[in-house]
């Protein structure tokens, strides 16, 4: 099983800028590397060892700082090429205090997410926390569109569809049918980062992140902009939540808490004459475009030698 390195909830310059704007600071931003994440903020002093992942707060009289190499914030403009913020007339102590509060908030969010992981929480609990952090309803569905966890507000937007033969709730089939023939939607299955899906029906606009367990697609985390528009930090938050969801799925061994089995598990169960959920069988046949009355030929393949992937 491929080891997953925990994704850190560290803000980018765009996220810091957005938080300063939200707090009422009038700043300007310049970017050379929009993907750079920051561990914290420090007052700049000459002769200190500089780091790429630190934002340096410069005093108005500073002229010797390497403006082209390291990120900085200043109350006066400089012709630097590195990521930087210019907040005219801002007192150093006040802007530093504001930034320290932002970094503290990001650390608290990461700790609250990881606390769920450490105690083996459910996907439902992860969705509830995700909705609190994102300020919008959240849902997780698997690779068969089974809605494995969701907040109450998400159900108001996209009510799960239940089959008579199963207690599992699915993404409404009318929605899935619209997606199946949409080439733009099919391309979303290749993405590994958080993005927004602009649905034809505005009710279904969502921020989404695919759940990848190594190279295997396991489903998707969705957040709907019901209460507010998405902010830059929401994309990173959603990615961290999604990665932790994959780790929780691993711990629960896929199915322990009602998580829908994957297609291979269903076929293998059938070959062993195990009873399968009728709804699972219906979805299997539909995805493969098979019919119940079809005849099936099953082959068992045995490799000549065993390898790491066997």
Coordinates of C-alpha atoms in Angstrom, one line a residue:
X1 CA 0.0 0.0 0.0
X2 CA 1.4 3.4 -1.0
X3 CA 2.4 5.6 1.9
X4 CA 0.6 9.0 2.0
X5 CA 2.6 11.9 3.3
X6 CA 0.2 14.2 5.2
X7 CA -0.6 17.4 3.3
X8 CA 0.2 20.5 5.5
X9 CA -2.3 23.3 5.9
X10 CA 0.2 26.1 5.2
X11 CA -1.1 29.4 3.6
X12 CA 0.1 30.8 0.3
X13 CA 0.6 34.5 -0.3
X14 CA -2.8 34.7 -2.0
X15 CA -4.4 33.2 1.2
X16 CA -2.6 35.7 3.4
X17 CA -3.6 38.5 1.2
X18 CA -7.2 37.4 1.2
X19 CA -7.2 37.2 5.0
X20 CA -5.7 40.7 5.3
X21 CA -8.3 42.0 2.9
X22 CA -11.1 40.4 4.9
X23 CA -9.7 42.0 8.1
X24 CA -9.9 45.5 6.4
X25 CA -6.2 46.0 5.5
X26 CA -5.6 47.8 2.2
X27 CA -2.7 45.9 0.6
X28 CA -1.3 45.1 -2.8
X29 CA 0.2 41.8 -3.8
X30 CA 2.8 40.7 -6.3
X31 CA 3.5 37.0 -7.1
X32 CA 6.3 35.2 -8.7
X33 CA 5.5 31.8 -7.2
X34 CA 1.8 31.4 -6.4
X35 CA 2.4 27.8 -5.1
X36 CA 4.8 28.8 -2.3
X37 CA 3.5 28.0 1.1
X38 CA 4.6 29.7 4.3
X39 CA 5.4 28.4 7.8
X40 CA 5.2 31.7 9.5
X41 CA 6.0 35.4 9.6
X42 CA 9.1 37.1 11.2
X43 CA 10.5 40.6 11.6
X44 CA 13.5 41.0 9.4
X45 CA 16.9 41.6 11.0
X46 CA 20.2 41.8 9.1
X47 CA 22.5 38.8 9.4
X48 CA 19.8 36.3 10.2
X49 CA 19.5 33.1 8.2
X50 CA 16.7 33.5 5.7
X51 CA 14.1 30.8 4.6
X52 CA 12.0 30.5 1.5
X53 CA 8.9 29.5 3.5
X54 CA 9.0 32.5 5.8
X55 CA 7.3 35.9 5.1
X56 CA 9.6 38.7 6.4
X57 CA 8.1 41.9 7.7
X58 CA 10.4 44.8 6.7
X59 CA 10.7 48.2 8.4
X60 CA 10.1 51.2 6.2
X61 CA 13.8 52.2 6.1
X62 CA 15.0 48.7 5.0
X63 CA 17.1 48.8 1.8
X64 CA 19.5 45.8 2.1
X65 CA 17.0 43.0 2.1
X66 CA 17.3 40.5 -0.9
X67 CA 14.0 41.6 -2.4
X68 CA 14.4 39.3 -5.5
X69 CA 15.0 36.1 -3.5
X70 CA 12.8 36.0 -0.3
X71 CA 9.2 36.9 0.3
X72 CA 8.4 40.1 2.3
X73 CA 5.8 42.5 3.5
X74 CA 6.4 46.2 3.6
X75 CA 4.6 49.5 4.2
X76 CA 6.6 51.1 1.3
X77 CA 7.0 49.7 -2.2
X78 CA 10.2 48.0 -3.4
X79 CA 11.2 46.8 -6.8
X80 CA 11.5 43.2 -5.7
X81 CA 10.8 40.1 -7.9
X82 CA 9.9 37.7 -5.0
X83 CA 6.4 37.3 -3.7
X84 CA 5.5 40.3 -1.6
X85 CA 2.8 42.4 0.0
X86 CA 2.7 46.2 0.2
X87 CA 0.4 47.6 2.9
X88 CA 0.9 51.4 2.8
X89 CA 1.0 53.1 6.2
X90 CA 0.4 50.0 8.2
X91 CA 1.9 49.9 11.7
X92 CA 4.4 47.0 12.0
X93 CA 3.0 45.8 15.3
X94 CA -0.6 45.7 14.1
X95 CA 0.1 43.9 10.8
X96 CA 2.4 41.4 12.5
X97 CA -0.3 40.7 15.1
X98 CA -2.9 40.1 12.3
X99 CA -0.6 37.8 10.4
X100 CA 0.3 35.8 13.5
X101 CA -3.4 35.3 14.1
X102 CA -3.9 34.0 10.6
X103 CA -1.0 31.5 10.9
X104 CA -2.4 30.4 14.3
X105 CA -5.8 29.9 12.8
X106 CA -4.4 27.6 10.0
X107 CA -2.5 25.6 12.7
X108 CA -5.7 25.1 14.7
X109 CA -7.6 24.0 11.6
X110 CA -5.0 21.4 10.8
X111 CA -4.9 20.2 14.4
X112 CA -8.7 19.8 14.5
X113 CA -8.7 17.8 11.2
X114 CA -5.8 15.5 12.4
X115 CA -7.5 15.0 15.7
X116 CA -10.3 13.2 13.9
X117 CA -7.8 11.1 12.1
X118 CA -5.9 10.1 15.2
X119 CA -9.1 9.0 17.0
X120 CA -10.4 7.1 13.9
X121 CA -13.5 9.3 13.3
X122 CA -16.1 8.5 10.7
X123 CA -16.4 10.2 7.3
X124 CA -19.6 11.8 8.6
X125 CA -17.6 13.5 11.4
X126 CA -15.1 14.7 8.8
X127 CA -17.9 16.2 6.7
X128 CA -19.3 18.0 9.7
X129 CA -15.9 19.5 10.5
X130 CA -15.3 20.3 6.9
X131 CA -18.6 22.2 6.7
X132 CA -17.6 24.2 9.8
X133 CA -14.2 25.2 8.3
X134 CA -15.5 25.9 4.8
X135 CA -18.6 27.6 5.9
X136 CA -20.6 25.5 3.4
X137 CA -22.2 22.1 3.2
X138 CA -20.0 19.1 2.4
X139 CA -20.5 15.7 0.9
X140 CA -18.4 12.7 0.1
X141 CA -19.4 10.2 -2.5
X142 CA -17.6 7.0 -3.6
X143 CA -16.6 5.9 -7.1
X144 CA -20.2 4.6 -7.7
X145 CA -21.8 7.9 -6.7
X146 CA -23.0 6.5 -3.3
X147 CA -23.2 9.4 -0.9
X148 CA -21.3 7.9 2.0
X149 CA -21.4 11.0 4.2
X150 CA -22.9 14.5 4.0
X151 CA -24.1 17.4 6.1
X152 CA -27.8 18.2 6.4
X153 CA -27.4 21.3 4.3
X154 CA -26.0 19.4 1.4
X155 CA -29.0 17.1 1.4
X156 CA -31.1 20.2 1.0
X157 CA -29.2 21.0 -2.2
X158 CA -28.8 17.5 -3.6
X159 CA -31.1 15.0 -1.9
X160 CA -29.8 11.4 -2.1
X161 CA -31.8 9.0 -4.2
X162 CA -32.7 5.7 -2.5
X163 CA -33.4 2.4 -4.3
X164 CA -36.2 0.2 -2.9
X165 CA -33.7 -2.7 -2.5
X166 CA -31.1 -0.7 -0.7
X167 CA -30.7 1.8 2.2
X168 CA -27.7 3.5 0.5
X169 CA -28.3 7.0 -0.9
X170 CA -27.0 7.8 -4.4
X171 CA -26.3 11.0 -6.1
X172 CA -29.6 11.6 -8.1
X173 CA -29.5 9.5 -11.2
X174 CA -30.7 12.5 -13.3
X175 CA -27.6 14.4 -12.3
X176 CA -25.3 11.4 -13.0
X177 CA -26.9 11.0 -16.5
X178 CA -26.1 14.6 -17.3
X179 CA -22.4 14.1 -16.2
X180 CA -21.9 10.9 -18.2
X181 CA -22.1 12.6 -21.6
X182 CA -20.3 15.8 -20.6
X183 CA -16.7 15.7 -21.9
X184 CA -15.7 18.5 -19.6
X185 CA -17.0 16.6 -16.6
X186 CA -15.2 13.4 -17.7
X187 CA -11.9 15.4 -17.7
X188 CA -12.4 16.1 -14.0
X189 CA -11.5 12.5 -13.2
X190 CA -7.9 13.3 -14.0
X191 CA -7.4 16.1 -11.5
X192 CA -5.5 15.8 -8.2
X193 CA -6.1 19.3 -6.9
X194 CA -9.2 21.2 -5.7
X195 CA -11.2 22.8 -8.5
X196 CA -14.7 24.2 -9.1
X197 CA -17.3 22.5 -11.3
X198 CA -19.5 25.0 -13.0
X199 CA -22.6 22.9 -13.5
X200 CA -25.3 23.8 -16.1
X201 CA -27.7 23.9 -13.2
X202 CA -26.4 26.5 -10.7
X203 CA -27.7 24.5 -7.8
X204 CA -25.0 22.0 -8.4
X205 CA -21.9 24.3 -8.6
X206 CA -19.4 22.7 -6.3
X207 CA -15.8 22.8 -5.2
X208 CA -14.5 19.3 -5.7
X209 CA -11.5 17.1 -4.9
X210 CA -11.0 13.6 -6.1
X211 CA -10.2 10.9 -3.5
X212 CA -7.1 9.2 -4.8
X213 CA -5.6 6.2 -2.9
X214 CA -2.4 5.9 -4.9
X215 CA -3.4 5.6 -8.5
X216 CA -7.0 4.4 -7.6
X217 CA -9.9 6.8 -7.8
X218 CA -12.1 6.3 -4.7
X219 CA -14.7 9.0 -5.0
X220 CA -14.9 12.7 -4.5
X221 CA -15.4 15.4 -1.8
X222 CA -17.8 18.1 -2.7
X223 CA -18.6 21.5 -1.1
X224 CA -21.5 23.6 -2.3
X225 CA -21.4 27.5 -2.1
X226 CA -24.7 27.7 -0.3
X227 CA -23.7 30.2 2.5
X228 CA -20.8 32.1 1.0
X229 CA -18.5 32.2 -2.0
X230 CA -15.3 30.2 -1.9
X231 CA -12.1 31.8 -0.7
X232 CA -8.5 30.9 -1.7
X233 CA -7.9 29.0 1.5
X234 CA -11.0 26.8 0.9
X235 CA -9.2 24.9 -1.9
X236 CA -6.3 23.9 0.4
X237 CA -8.7 23.0 3.2
X238 CA -10.7 20.8 0.8
X239 CA -7.5 19.0 -0.3
X240 CA -6.4 18.4 3.3
X241 CA -9.9 17.1 4.2
X242 CA -9.9 14.8 1.2
X243 CA -6.5 13.3 1.9
X244 CA -7.5 12.6 5.5
X245 CA -10.7 11.0 4.2
X246 CA -8.6 8.6 2.2
X247 CA -6.6 7.8 5.3
X248 CA -9.8 7.2 7.3
X249 CA -11.0 4.9 4.6
X250 CA -7.8 2.9 4.8
X251 CA -8.3 2.6 8.6
X252 CA -11.8 1.5 8.2
X253 CA -10.8 -1.1 5.6
X254 CA -13.4 0.0 3.1
X255 CA -16.8 -1.2 4.1
X256 CA -16.4 -1.4 7.8
X257 CA -18.8 1.5 8.4
X258 CA -21.1 1.0 5.4
X259 CA -18.7 2.3 2.8
X260 CA -19.8 1.0 -0.6
X261 CA -17.7 -1.9 -1.9
X262 CA -15.8 -1.3 -5.1
X263 CA -16.5 -3.2 -8.4
X264 CA -13.8 -5.7 -8.0
X265 CA -15.0 -6.7 -4.6
X266 CA -18.5 -7.3 -5.9
X267 CA -17.4 -9.5 -8.8
X268 CA -15.1 -11.4 -6.5
X269 CA -17.9 -12.0 -4.0
X270 CA -20.1 -13.3 -6.8
X271 CA -17.5 -15.8 -7.9
X272 CA -17.4 -17.0 -4.3
X273 CA -21.2 -17.3 -4.3
X274 CA -21.6 -14.7 -1.6
X275 CA -24.8 -12.7 -1.4
X276 CA -24.5 -9.2 -2.8
X277 CA -26.6 -6.1 -2.3
X278 CA -29.1 -5.9 -5.2
X279 CA -28.4 -2.2 -5.6
X280 CA -24.7 -2.9 -6.0
X281 CA -25.5 -5.5 -8.7
X282 CA -27.7 -3.0 -10.5
X283 CA -25.0 -0.4 -10.5
X284 CA -22.4 -2.9 -11.6
X285 CA -24.5 -4.0 -14.6
X286 CA -25.3 -0.4 -15.5
X287 CA -21.7 0.7 -15.4
X288 CA -20.5 -2.3 -17.5
X289 CA -23.6 -2.0 -19.8
X290 CA -24.5 -5.6 -19.2
X291 CA -27.9 -7.1 -18.8
X292 CA -29.1 -9.6 -16.2
X293 CA -30.1 -12.1 -18.8
X294 CA -26.7 -12.1 -20.5
X295 CA -24.5 -15.1 -20.4
X296 CA -21.1 -14.6 -18.7
X297 CA -17.8 -16.5 -19.2
X298 CA -15.4 -16.3 -16.2
X299 CA -11.7 -16.9 -16.7
X300 CA -9.2 -17.5 -13.9
X301 CA -5.7 -16.3 -14.8
X302 CA -2.6 -17.6 -13.0
X303 CA 0.8 -15.7 -13.5
X304 CA 3.9 -17.8 -14.3
X305 CA 5.8 -15.9 -11.7
X306 CA 4.8 -13.5 -8.9
X307 CA 5.9 -9.9 -8.9
X308 CA 5.4 -6.9 -6.5
X309 CA 2.1 -6.0 -8.2
X310 CA 0.7 -9.5 -8.2

